[in-house]
XYZ file of C-alpha atoms in Angstrom:
632
model
C 303.156 274.538 20.013
C 304.258 275.786 16.535
C 305.226 279.563 16.175
C 302.097 279.907 13.975
C 299.726 278.349 16.398
C 301.232 280.437 19.270
C 300.554 283.529 17.052
C 297.152 282.591 16.307
C 296.344 281.816 20.218
C 297.850 285.334 21.108
C 295.456 286.844 18.384
C 292.498 285.169 19.683
C 293.446 286.296 23.296
C 293.982 289.907 22.056
C 290.651 289.931 20.108
C 288.745 288.574 23.014
C 290.176 291.186 25.365
C 289.316 293.923 22.979
C 285.829 292.689 22.708
C 285.280 292.274 26.578
C 283.397 295.122 28.410
C 285.504 297.193 30.744
C 284.572 296.504 34.397
C 282.661 299.802 34.591
C 280.820 298.858 31.424
C 279.904 295.289 32.599
C 278.830 296.626 35.848
C 276.668 299.234 34.004
C 274.884 296.412 32.101
C 273.473 295.448 35.421
C 271.193 298.251 35.190
C 269.276 297.375 32.153
C 265.865 299.065 31.818
C 262.661 298.186 30.128
C 259.405 299.333 29.316
C 256.597 297.208 31.231
C 253.042 298.353 30.280
C 250.903 301.473 29.678
C 247.283 302.121 29.951
C 244.408 304.646 30.574
C 243.707 305.651 34.169
C 240.069 304.914 34.630
C 238.004 307.751 35.847
C 240.502 310.496 34.923
C 238.550 312.655 32.445
C 239.855 315.613 30.649
C 242.877 316.132 33.008
C 245.408 318.768 32.338
C 249.033 318.397 33.738
C 248.444 315.096 35.594
C 250.697 314.537 38.595
C 252.322 311.599 40.055
C 254.366 310.610 43.087
C 255.736 307.270 44.554
C 255.751 306.160 48.270
C 257.125 302.811 49.371
C 255.739 300.370 46.719
C 252.510 302.560 46.035
C 251.927 305.007 43.311
C 249.535 307.923 43.590
C 248.201 310.030 40.439
C 246.528 313.321 40.778
C 244.196 314.845 38.287
C 240.454 315.736 38.227
C 237.211 314.297 37.208
C 234.183 316.233 35.321
C 233.823 317.609 31.843
C 232.684 321.189 32.718
C 234.805 324.007 34.400
C 232.207 324.217 37.187
C 231.885 320.607 37.909
C 235.336 319.437 38.305
C 236.847 317.867 41.080
C 240.478 317.155 42.411
C 240.766 313.399 42.471
C 243.601 311.162 43.489
C 244.250 307.406 42.300
C 246.485 304.892 43.835
C 247.959 301.421 42.847
C 250.825 299.184 43.928
C 254.053 299.994 41.847
C 253.810 296.819 39.483
C 250.158 296.584 39.213
C 248.199 296.982 36.124
C 245.374 299.214 37.128
C 244.592 301.945 39.612
C 241.793 302.170 42.373
C 238.843 304.158 42.168
C 239.735 307.874 42.564
C 239.217 309.601 45.816
C 237.569 312.980 45.430
C 239.618 315.420 47.606
C 237.697 318.807 46.654
C 236.351 321.288 44.255
C 238.916 322.174 41.306
C 236.640 324.432 39.451
C 238.074 326.617 36.518
C 239.863 326.310 33.325
C 241.552 323.059 33.125
C 244.233 324.298 30.910
C 245.529 326.104 34.018
C 243.948 324.991 37.232
C 245.951 321.770 37.788
C 246.352 319.165 40.745
C 249.660 318.520 42.007
C 250.889 315.782 44.281
C 254.008 314.945 46.264
C 254.991 312.449 48.919
C 257.441 312.521 52.035
C 259.200 309.251 52.506
C 260.473 310.377 56.031
C 257.081 310.229 57.549
C 254.921 308.388 54.940
C 252.603 311.095 54.135
C 251.054 312.183 50.745
C 250.476 315.987 49.995
C 248.188 317.414 47.344
C 247.301 320.988 46.170
C 245.090 322.303 43.620
C 243.697 325.449 42.064
C 240.128 326.331 42.534
C 240.010 329.357 40.052
C 236.330 330.080 40.662
C 236.784 331.438 44.083
C 240.568 332.495 43.586
C 242.293 330.043 45.970
C 244.740 327.350 46.029
C 243.622 324.536 48.380
C 245.702 321.818 50.072
C 245.175 318.549 52.003
C 247.438 315.762 53.178
C 247.042 311.870 53.729
C 248.479 310.136 56.874
C 250.023 306.723 57.101
C 246.765 305.143 57.871
C 245.462 306.495 54.471
C 243.010 309.212 55.975
C 242.905 312.326 54.121
C 242.940 315.504 56.540
C 240.796 318.584 56.346
C 241.030 320.991 53.329
C 243.182 324.037 53.964
C 243.339 327.319 51.928
C 246.844 327.931 51.127
C 246.288 330.981 48.991
C 243.341 333.223 48.656
C 242.314 336.507 47.052
C 241.946 338.009 43.668
C 244.579 337.166 40.978
C 244.735 334.690 38.269
C 246.930 331.731 39.171
C 248.212 328.975 37.071
C 250.634 326.014 36.779
C 250.941 325.241 40.286
C 253.511 322.565 41.846
C 253.590 321.256 45.427
C 256.767 319.653 47.193
C 257.547 318.530 50.847
C 260.686 318.345 52.764
C 261.569 315.599 55.265
C 260.722 317.980 58.177
C 257.101 318.106 56.522
C 257.449 321.622 55.516
C 255.243 322.090 52.568
C 256.240 324.209 49.489
C 253.529 325.551 46.716
C 254.747 327.518 43.815
C 252.696 328.943 40.956
C 252.426 331.627 38.180
C 250.704 334.753 38.760
C 251.321 338.334 37.285
C 254.608 337.303 35.431
C 256.266 336.180 38.541
C 256.823 332.633 40.191
C 255.339 332.824 43.751
C 255.455 330.830 46.662
C 253.891 329.947 50.100
C 255.240 327.462 52.698
C 253.687 325.806 55.788
C 255.329 324.220 58.559
C 252.155 322.991 60.595
C 250.430 320.699 58.334
C 248.699 323.533 56.301
C 247.057 325.289 59.295
C 248.829 328.387 58.386
C 250.624 329.689 55.295
C 253.427 332.240 54.616
C 252.309 335.355 52.622
C 252.628 334.852 48.782
C 256.169 336.161 47.971
C 257.872 336.012 44.420
C 260.615 333.519 44.209
C 262.669 335.966 42.253
C 262.278 338.998 40.338
C 262.396 337.447 36.675
C 259.807 336.755 34.241
C 259.140 333.157 33.807
C 257.930 330.857 30.849
C 256.300 327.548 30.973
C 255.483 325.825 34.485
C 257.535 326.092 37.686
C 258.453 323.226 39.597
C 259.266 322.456 43.331
C 260.451 319.455 45.318
C 261.660 318.717 48.964
C 264.246 316.403 50.336
C 266.337 315.295 53.488
C 267.243 317.781 56.360
C 264.506 320.022 55.557
C 265.792 320.909 52.169
C 263.849 322.030 49.122
C 264.732 323.128 45.486
C 262.412 325.300 43.145
C 263.222 325.596 39.325
C 261.986 327.620 36.377
C 262.680 328.607 32.954
C 263.174 332.523 32.493
C 262.172 334.640 29.679
C 265.798 335.081 28.620
C 266.043 331.284 27.883
C 267.877 330.187 30.838
C 267.334 327.859 33.588
C 267.220 329.041 37.145
C 267.152 327.111 40.422
C 266.879 327.877 44.123
C 267.599 326.017 47.184
C 265.626 326.579 50.351
C 267.454 328.603 53.076
C 264.898 328.438 55.906
C 263.066 331.464 54.937
C 263.472 332.083 51.063
C 265.187 330.870 48.140
C 268.886 331.235 47.230
C 268.571 331.573 43.425
C 271.251 330.969 40.841
C 271.443 330.471 37.093
C 271.912 326.810 35.956
C 272.585 327.459 32.257
C 274.686 329.905 30.374
C 272.564 330.149 27.082
C 274.352 330.882 23.836
C 273.022 332.957 20.864
C 271.425 329.654 19.442
C 270.188 328.328 22.750
C 266.830 328.411 24.453
C 266.300 326.202 27.520
C 262.934 325.689 29.054
C 260.569 323.113 31.071
C 262.859 321.889 34.070
C 262.139 319.869 37.078
C 264.427 319.018 39.866
C 265.202 316.091 42.595
C 267.043 315.764 45.692
C 268.447 312.379 46.620
C 268.348 310.964 50.045
C 272.053 312.145 50.502
C 271.208 315.767 49.685
C 272.411 315.800 45.866
C 270.465 318.181 43.737
C 269.925 317.514 40.044
C 267.827 319.685 37.536
C 266.867 318.517 34.105
C 265.190 320.307 31.020
C 265.014 320.418 27.367
C 266.042 322.658 24.453
C 263.378 322.305 21.714
C 264.914 320.258 18.916
C 268.246 319.867 20.337
C 267.575 317.446 23.225
C 267.378 316.632 26.935
C 270.010 318.046 29.463
C 270.729 317.742 33.180
C 273.145 319.178 35.574
C 274.193 318.508 39.342
C 274.606 321.321 41.853
C 278.168 321.335 43.231
C 279.284 321.669 47.193
C 280.289 325.423 46.356
C 276.819 326.141 45.156
C 277.720 326.293 41.537
C 276.167 324.075 38.657
C 278.086 321.401 36.723
C 278.644 321.880 32.849
C 275.164 320.563 31.488
C 275.196 316.915 30.100
C 273.306 316.055 27.052
C 271.241 312.897 27.471
C 269.478 312.683 24.017
C 268.802 314.530 21.079
C 265.431 316.256 20.038
C 262.810 317.348 19.193
C 261.496 317.119 22.739
C 258.037 318.231 24.058
C 257.444 320.141 27.356
C 258.605 319.132 30.694
C 261.602 316.439 31.409
C 260.915 314.984 34.797
C 263.774 313.858 36.875
C 263.209 311.992 40.080
C 265.352 309.924 42.541
C 264.263 306.899 44.578
C 264.967 306.044 48.325
C 268.369 304.638 47.189
C 269.468 307.744 45.407
C 269.067 306.188 41.846
C 267.991 308.685 39.242
C 265.261 308.296 36.727
C 264.794 310.542 33.683
C 261.653 310.877 31.364
C 260.809 312.747 28.390
C 258.484 312.926 25.400
C 260.011 313.284 21.859
C 258.978 313.328 18.305
C 262.202 311.994 16.687
C 260.254 308.963 15.318
C 257.612 311.145 13.731
C 255.015 310.224 16.746
C 254.888 311.283 20.327
C 256.802 308.724 22.149
C 257.965 308.350 25.883
C 261.525 307.837 26.747
C 263.144 306.635 29.963
C 266.802 306.139 31.201
C 268.279 305.119 34.788
C 271.325 306.244 36.372
C 272.275 304.059 39.482
C 273.530 305.967 42.490
C 277.038 304.748 42.415
C 277.181 305.491 38.572
C 278.529 308.601 36.828
C 276.351 308.110 33.664
C 272.869 307.014 32.480
C 272.228 303.614 30.913
C 270.466 302.811 27.840
C 267.432 304.709 26.590
C 264.026 302.812 26.484
C 261.397 304.087 23.990
C 257.566 303.488 24.218
C 256.061 304.200 20.811
C 253.300 306.608 21.191
C 249.835 304.822 21.642
C 248.315 307.045 19.000
C 247.216 310.845 19.362
C 249.133 313.540 21.044
C 251.020 312.492 24.174
C 252.370 315.464 26.256
C 252.793 317.326 29.628
C 254.202 314.386 31.415
C 255.059 313.932 35.030
C 257.219 311.340 36.518
C 257.839 309.407 39.754
C 260.103 306.356 41.037
C 259.478 303.720 43.540
C 262.043 300.987 44.746
C 260.614 297.438 45.634
C 261.348 294.377 43.959
C 262.956 296.404 41.163
C 263.401 300.070 40.453
C 260.372 301.398 38.950
C 259.751 304.530 36.950
C 256.182 305.879 36.578
C 255.048 308.391 34.070
C 251.683 310.085 33.555
C 250.557 312.066 30.520
C 247.970 313.806 28.451
C 246.951 311.792 25.460
C 244.403 313.469 23.150
C 242.247 310.848 21.359
C 239.187 311.124 19.206
C 236.878 310.900 22.265
C 238.747 313.776 24.028
C 241.715 313.860 26.673
C 242.740 310.810 28.705
C 245.269 310.318 31.225
C 247.833 307.837 30.161
C 250.077 305.862 32.564
C 253.561 304.357 31.308
C 255.563 301.784 33.859
C 259.178 301.331 33.347
C 261.781 299.259 35.315
C 265.298 298.916 35.929
C 267.557 296.261 37.483
C 268.524 298.490 40.561
C 270.797 296.793 42.872
C 269.195 297.049 46.233
C 268.997 295.541 49.617
C 265.550 296.617 50.666
C 262.715 295.154 52.990
C 259.714 296.009 55.054
C 259.275 297.169 58.750
C 256.628 295.491 60.869
C 255.767 296.703 64.387
C 254.959 294.114 66.860
C 251.400 292.977 66.699
C 251.055 294.934 63.557
C 250.529 298.016 65.710
C 250.022 301.503 64.301
C 250.000 302.982 67.819
C 251.656 302.140 71.099
C 251.680 303.275 74.783
C 255.279 301.982 75.059
C 258.311 304.363 74.377
C 260.215 301.243 73.426
C 259.247 300.544 69.771
C 259.828 297.040 68.946
C 259.319 295.080 65.596
C 260.811 293.022 62.859
C 262.650 293.611 59.533
C 262.011 291.279 56.427
C 264.643 291.626 53.663
C 263.400 291.556 50.123
C 263.988 288.466 48.025
C 267.659 288.272 46.799
C 268.897 290.398 49.727
C 270.629 288.610 52.611
C 271.663 291.356 54.922
C 274.296 291.164 57.625
C 274.236 294.364 59.194
C 271.837 297.317 59.340
C 271.611 300.970 60.717
C 268.630 302.291 62.586
C 267.668 305.772 63.410
C 264.708 307.338 64.691
C 263.045 310.509 62.875
C 266.093 310.765 60.748
C 267.940 308.922 58.033
C 271.232 309.324 59.827
C 274.245 307.458 58.344
C 276.351 308.044 61.453
C 274.377 305.517 63.474
C 276.369 302.537 64.470
C 276.227 299.411 62.412
C 274.604 296.478 64.057
C 274.195 292.772 63.420
C 271.144 292.038 61.500
C 268.874 289.470 63.055
C 265.473 290.285 61.638
C 264.534 292.235 64.906
C 264.919 295.813 66.301
C 264.100 297.775 69.478
C 264.439 301.501 69.731
C 263.911 303.699 72.402
C 262.315 307.058 72.062
C 264.512 309.717 73.619
C 263.181 311.886 76.457
C 263.359 314.884 74.419
C 261.265 313.494 71.478
C 258.403 311.697 73.767
C 256.317 314.746 72.953
C 256.135 313.864 69.417
C 253.009 311.831 68.466
C 254.396 310.197 65.168
C 257.672 308.516 65.435
C 259.307 307.136 62.317
C 261.795 304.336 62.272
C 264.285 304.355 59.522
C 266.383 301.286 58.604
C 269.180 300.680 56.159
C 270.147 297.027 55.416
C 273.685 296.127 54.261
C 274.854 293.188 52.361
C 278.584 293.156 51.986
C 279.307 296.207 50.029
C 275.669 296.442 48.817
C 274.135 299.175 50.920
C 270.289 299.560 50.665
C 268.244 302.526 50.333
C 266.507 303.569 53.740
C 263.206 301.727 54.542
C 260.799 303.642 56.820
C 257.743 302.854 58.840
C 255.889 305.380 61.078
C 253.921 304.505 64.475
C 252.188 306.683 66.828
C 253.548 306.665 70.310
C 250.977 307.721 72.920
C 252.142 306.993 76.398
C 249.525 309.401 77.957
C 249.858 310.903 81.335
C 248.535 310.286 84.698
C 246.134 313.085 84.519
C 244.916 312.940 80.870
C 245.843 309.784 79.340
C 242.880 310.241 76.873
C 242.362 313.657 75.325
C 238.637 313.966 74.822
C 235.641 316.370 75.553
C 232.267 314.810 76.949
C 228.986 316.151 77.557
C 225.565 315.032 78.451
C 222.549 316.936 76.992
C 218.855 317.175 76.827
C 218.030 314.824 73.808
C 215.779 317.339 72.272
C 218.818 319.341 71.479
C 220.007 316.847 69.104
C 217.688 317.069 66.155
C 217.334 313.305 65.820
C 214.499 310.708 65.056
C 214.783 309.619 68.516
C 213.954 313.355 69.929
C 210.990 313.553 67.541
C 209.621 310.195 68.798
C 209.551 311.339 72.421
C 208.502 314.889 71.786
C 205.165 314.105 73.634
C 207.030 313.599 76.765
C 208.426 317.219 76.874
C 209.226 320.415 75.177
C 210.805 320.356 71.640
C 213.739 322.072 72.905
C 214.916 322.697 76.698
C 217.774 323.357 78.921
C 220.905 321.234 77.994
C 221.516 320.113 81.465
C 217.981 318.872 82.272
C 215.940 316.013 80.917
C 212.172 315.043 81.162
C 212.920 311.530 79.873
C 215.489 308.853 81.431
C 217.557 309.584 78.234
C 220.306 311.988 77.300
C 222.466 312.549 74.376
C 226.327 311.401 74.984
C 228.527 313.318 72.984
C 232.356 312.639 72.762
C 234.908 314.683 70.882
C 238.563 314.042 70.120
C 240.511 317.127 71.469
C 243.860 316.075 69.947
C 244.566 312.584 71.220
C 247.826 311.490 69.663
C 246.740 307.971 68.487
C 243.027 309.031 68.111
C 239.902 308.014 69.989
C 238.656 304.328 69.462
C 235.698 303.325 71.622
C 233.357 304.688 74.200
C 231.538 302.728 76.730
C 228.707 304.288 78.774
C 226.139 303.354 81.400
C 227.020 299.873 81.660
C 226.784 299.118 77.876
C 229.021 297.656 75.394
C 232.029 299.213 73.774
C 231.045 301.358 70.659
C 233.359 302.594 67.992
C 234.150 306.353 67.708
C 234.423 307.413 63.950
C 236.465 310.176 62.653
C 237.019 311.493 66.258
C 233.280 311.983 67.116
C 230.513 310.136 68.794
C 226.946 311.230 69.566
C 224.214 308.842 70.734
C 221.161 308.838 72.964
C 221.825 306.730 75.733
C 219.390 305.352 78.667
C 220.241 306.919 82.184
C 221.434 304.217 84.580
C 219.287 303.363 87.518
C 216.491 305.704 87.145
C 212.672 305.217 87.230
C 209.656 307.534 86.653
C 209.483 308.428 90.299
C 213.160 309.362 90.478
C 214.587 312.756 90.260
C 217.669 314.830 90.725
C 221.265 314.679 89.536
C 222.315 311.276 87.581
C 225.919 310.460 87.194
C 227.045 308.500 84.093
C 230.368 306.939 84.011
C 232.002 307.000 80.487
C 235.174 305.053 79.552
C 237.096 306.292 76.585
C 239.915 304.223 74.894
C 242.261 305.481 72.372
C 243.969 303.611 69.472
C 247.094 303.249 71.647
C 245.311 301.498 74.448
C 245.068 304.405 76.885
C 241.922 304.183 78.843
C 240.133 306.892 81.046
C 236.797 306.921 82.873
C 235.095 310.349 82.920
C 231.921 310.967 85.001
C 229.307 313.320 83.545
C 225.870 314.188 85.095
C 222.603 315.397 84.083
C 219.534 316.408 85.887
C 216.625 314.118 85.480
C 213.388 315.950 86.199
C 210.348 313.598 85.318
C 207.007 315.320 84.537
C 205.524 315.965 88.110
C 203.352 318.607 89.596
C 205.633 319.812 92.187
C 209.247 320.097 93.167
C 210.550 317.688 95.501
C 211.002 319.407 98.858
C 214.164 317.154 99.461
C 215.843 317.732 95.998
C 214.767 321.167 94.772
C 217.086 320.728 91.661
C 214.216 320.075 89.139
C 212.348 322.449 86.886
C 208.846 323.342 87.967
C 205.722 322.190 85.963
C 202.751 324.609 85.854
C 199.453 323.161 85.191
C 197.131 324.933 82.716
C 195.824 328.303 84.393
C 198.051 327.346 87.473
C 200.157 329.813 89.383
C 203.789 329.721 90.428
C 205.520 331.482 93.363
C 209.133 332.083 92.731
C 211.653 332.432 95.318
C 212.893 335.930 95.008
C 215.678 335.906 97.646
C 219.278 336.912 96.695
C 220.654 333.325 96.750
C 217.735 332.317 94.288
C 218.591 335.160 91.868
C 221.669 333.460 90.268
C 222.742 333.610 86.728
C 220.041 331.284 85.497
C 217.560 332.077 82.955
C 214.278 330.336 83.393
C 211.571 330.396 80.685
C 208.156 329.585 82.041
């Protein structure tokens, strides 16, 4: 090779080397992001401050329906993360009042697969709360806050231990309540800190019972507090300069406990900071320039990847922006912009899911000629993940066995070689096991009293460690004395104001003593008294099994083995089965007292019948004068 040829070759090599991305940059390109689609949420009408959360591969949007302040309802819509439409909304309660302030907020707990919603009912000065279980059932409505006082801009969050946080603005302070028993009781409303806020507060929960609250102060700084078990340890995140004014923060906690806060500064841009191990905050990092509108949602997914959203007007219209940071990266990737679909787009909320890809979800207010619609935006990123799904044997949602068994199916593109498994915690100290698609885990003796058991699995493919995947099952082994928790009664059919009672009114009085019946029928009532897995079926008087709906059952049954000439106490065996398969037979009785002219001398348990203009001699002995009131 000539000297000139060698020199040219060397230059080519050097040029190629200068153009080639560094290893970190090349790796960074793996996490490319893109905008997928955006559309209006059908049925969401005049929603102010819509909320959104992700759980598994599902997305939930909160808002309201109804055009008048007095006719508004809190509503939740749901869809699969990559789907192009939402389900019909589920009405969860009254949300009356001014929509500019009385928002509905929603959060999820990936540690037990529950959804939590809170909303303001201004007409009666209350903040209400409901939760949705693994099986999709919404529980009862609880009153979290009540009493006089104008409340606005409310946010709900939930920690891994199912402690619920609600924060709101009232009388120039951010106030909060919490509940650790599913909303049955709440702490007294208390200021987060003695500082005047501006804009909306935000609260979220995380692993190990953690929580973080953040808001912007009237001094132009961002404040954030971490939950210490009874209150908030507050600190200042920013150090405002003479020309700075920071506002509209949100926060997130990753599965390994890292805390991030993001916010905006008007025309200057989007910023975020990470809380350090010593409790201080890192120097803020600027992500993008302004001008920026309202909140800057920052959220983490189950693997610890960070998704960041904002609305800006740099192009002259209201555009929605998205960027993604992988859990093992120190910087965010490229920024994706969705041109505004027309009208004013503002007041966004964000969420993230991780399934076939990393998905970012945004809901926003969009002002159009016909009014206000809820607009949904879907983004995705090439998140490196090794995820999957957990299936319990026989697709069970409840079991009587304290050995929980099932299978693990890895997502496409993931071939795990090892996994960790932990019960009721996402614990990386658990030993690695060889992956074979199966698992079996015993409920420790100290946790058998817990009804709900959550299996957490982390799949590992070489150096690719996936995020925790979880699934919850109800373990209801029962006891020898009371394997099924239920209350049963047999009553006079006339006490149940039913069509059947009216049909047989000619055979007896329109009312009567609960424990007596004139006809060979009685009302059987069954009530769930806290059975872990819930009541499933009831079988009475030799009939077939019938379903118990919402924990209650009430039906008129025919008394077994009686005819018109029979009288006295009739025993009815009733078998109740719960959803875990526990079975218990209860014996209940009622006195059958057919219409007759005299009381049997053998079985004197009946109620006497008096003919018109007849007389009755009453036994007035001490034994007869018991605590029974007889109406003649």
